[in-house]
Structures are given as structure tokens and as C-alpha cells.
Amino acid sequence: MGSGGGGLVWATAEDLTRNRGRVLSLYRQILRCLNSPELPLGGLAARLAKKAEVRTIFMLGSEERSLHNIADLVDAAEYSLSFLKKGRLP
């Protein structure tokens, strides 16, 4: 628990392990969706740039330790994935 009543609940190692599979699955699905020819991305360079952006977001997100923020990041990834599966960029 966070100290001082700030409302943050910190993730334990068990919490992080429990979310690992879900996060890795989202990461892989997003990267695969970025290969879709239906997406309005110019060419190979645009696809590689978007994939680099996704990798950076997930790398920075992996350092998050607040359960609330982790849940928000997972929700955002699922929302983005739903757009990508429809052939649209989030």
C-alpha cells in the first residue's frame, strides 16, 4: 500500500507476474496487427516507426508499479488493439 493515504496501491512481484502473460499477449498482437495491409500506413518505414513507438510505450510501461496505472495501460492497449483489428490507427 502507498503511504500517506495518496490512494496508490503498489504492485507486488506476484501482481506483476500475474499480468505478464496478458501484457506480452497484447504486445505481440499489436505488433502483428501493425503488419496488416489494411492499415493506412505509408510504407515499410512508417510501419517500423509505429512498431518502435509501441516497443517504447511497452518498455516504459514495464517500469510502472501502481496497480491503477498498470490497469489503465492494459485498458489502453486493449482499446488500441480493437482499433487495429478494424484496420484503423488508434
Short mmCIF file of C-alpha atoms in Angstrom, two decimals:
data_model
loop_
_atom_site.label_atom_id
_atom_site.label_comp_id
_atom_site.label_asym_id
_atom_site.label_seq_id
_atom_site.Cartn_x
_atom_site.Cartn_y
_atom_site.Cartn_z
CA MET A 1 0.00 0.00 0.00
CA GLY A 2 1.10 3.54 -0.66
CA SER A 3 1.99 5.60 2.36
CA GLY A 4 0.37 8.85 3.36
CA GLY A 5 -3.08 7.98 2.01
CA GLY A 6 -2.20 9.01 -1.53
CA GLY A 7 -4.54 6.38 -2.94
CA LEU A 8 -1.90 4.46 -4.86
CA VAL A 9 -1.68 0.72 -4.43
CA TRP A 10 1.72 -0.61 -5.39
CA ALA A 11 2.12 -3.80 -7.37
CA THR A 12 3.82 -6.73 -5.73
CA ALA A 13 6.04 -9.18 -7.60
CA GLU A 14 3.05 -11.54 -7.65
CA ASP A 15 0.85 -8.86 -9.26
CA LEU A 16 3.47 -8.21 -11.93
CA THR A 17 3.84 -11.93 -12.66
CA ARG A 18 0.06 -12.32 -12.90
CA ASN A 19 -0.16 -9.56 -15.55
CA ARG A 20 2.92 -10.64 -17.51
CA GLY A 21 1.20 -13.11 -19.86
CA ARG A 22 -1.63 -10.73 -20.65
CA VAL A 23 0.75 -7.85 -21.34
CA LEU A 24 3.02 -9.97 -23.56
CA SER A 25 -0.01 -11.20 -25.49
CA LEU A 26 -1.24 -7.64 -26.06
CA TYR A 27 2.24 -6.55 -27.13
CA ARG A 28 2.56 -9.37 -29.68
CA GLN A 29 -0.96 -8.87 -31.03
CA ILE A 30 -0.40 -5.14 -31.51
CA LEU A 31 2.88 -5.72 -33.33
CA ARG A 32 1.23 -8.34 -35.59
CA CYS A 33 -1.70 -6.02 -36.35
CA LEU A 34 0.74 -3.33 -37.46
CA ASN A 35 1.71 -5.66 -40.34
CA SER A 36 -1.82 -5.54 -41.75
CA PRO A 37 -2.04 -4.11 -45.27
CA GLU A 38 -5.44 -2.64 -44.25
CA LEU A 39 -3.77 -0.05 -42.01
CA PRO A 40 -3.33 3.40 -43.51
CA LEU A 41 0.44 3.40 -43.05
CA GLY A 42 2.53 4.70 -45.94
CA GLY A 43 5.23 2.10 -46.32
CA LEU A 44 7.75 -0.02 -44.53
CA ALA A 45 9.40 2.95 -42.82
CA ALA A 46 6.06 4.07 -41.34
CA ARG A 47 5.35 0.53 -40.08
CA LEU A 48 8.78 0.23 -38.50
CA ALA A 49 8.38 3.65 -36.86
CA LYS A 50 4.98 2.67 -35.43
CA LYS A 51 6.42 -0.61 -34.11
CA ALA A 52 9.29 1.29 -32.48
CA GLU A 53 6.72 3.56 -30.84
CA VAL A 54 4.83 0.53 -29.49
CA ARG A 55 8.05 -1.01 -28.14
CA THR A 56 8.92 2.24 -26.37
CA ILE A 57 5.47 2.52 -24.80
CA PHE A 58 5.59 -1.05 -23.53
CA MET A 59 9.16 -0.64 -22.27
CA LEU A 60 8.24 2.48 -20.31
CA GLY A 61 5.05 0.81 -19.09
CA SER A 62 7.06 -2.13 -17.77
CA GLU A 63 8.57 0.21 -15.18
CA GLU A 64 5.15 1.16 -13.78
CA ARG A 65 4.43 -0.08 -10.25
CA SER A 66 0.99 1.39 -9.49
CA LEU A 67 -1.80 -1.17 -9.89
CA HIS A 68 -4.18 1.55 -11.06
CA ASN A 69 -1.76 2.80 -13.70
CA ILE A 70 -0.99 -0.75 -14.85
CA ALA A 71 -4.73 -1.40 -15.27
CA ASP A 72 -5.09 1.84 -17.25
CA LEU A 73 -2.19 0.90 -19.52
CA VAL A 74 -3.66 -2.56 -20.18
CA ASP A 75 -7.05 -0.98 -20.94
CA ALA A 76 -5.39 1.46 -23.36
CA ALA A 77 -3.56 -1.41 -25.08
CA GLU A 78 -6.80 -3.39 -25.46
CA TYR A 79 -8.58 -0.30 -26.82
CA SER A 80 -5.77 0.31 -29.32
CA LEU A 81 -5.81 -3.34 -30.36
CA SER A 82 -9.55 -3.14 -31.06
CA PHE A 83 -8.91 -0.23 -33.46
CA LEU A 84 -6.02 -2.03 -35.16
CA LYS A 85 -8.14 -5.15 -35.71
CA LYS A 86 -10.64 -2.95 -37.56
CA GLY A 87 -7.87 -1.65 -39.83
CA ARG A 88 -7.72 1.76 -38.14
CA LEU A 89 -4.96 3.53 -36.26
CA PRO A 90 -5.79 4.46 -32.66
#
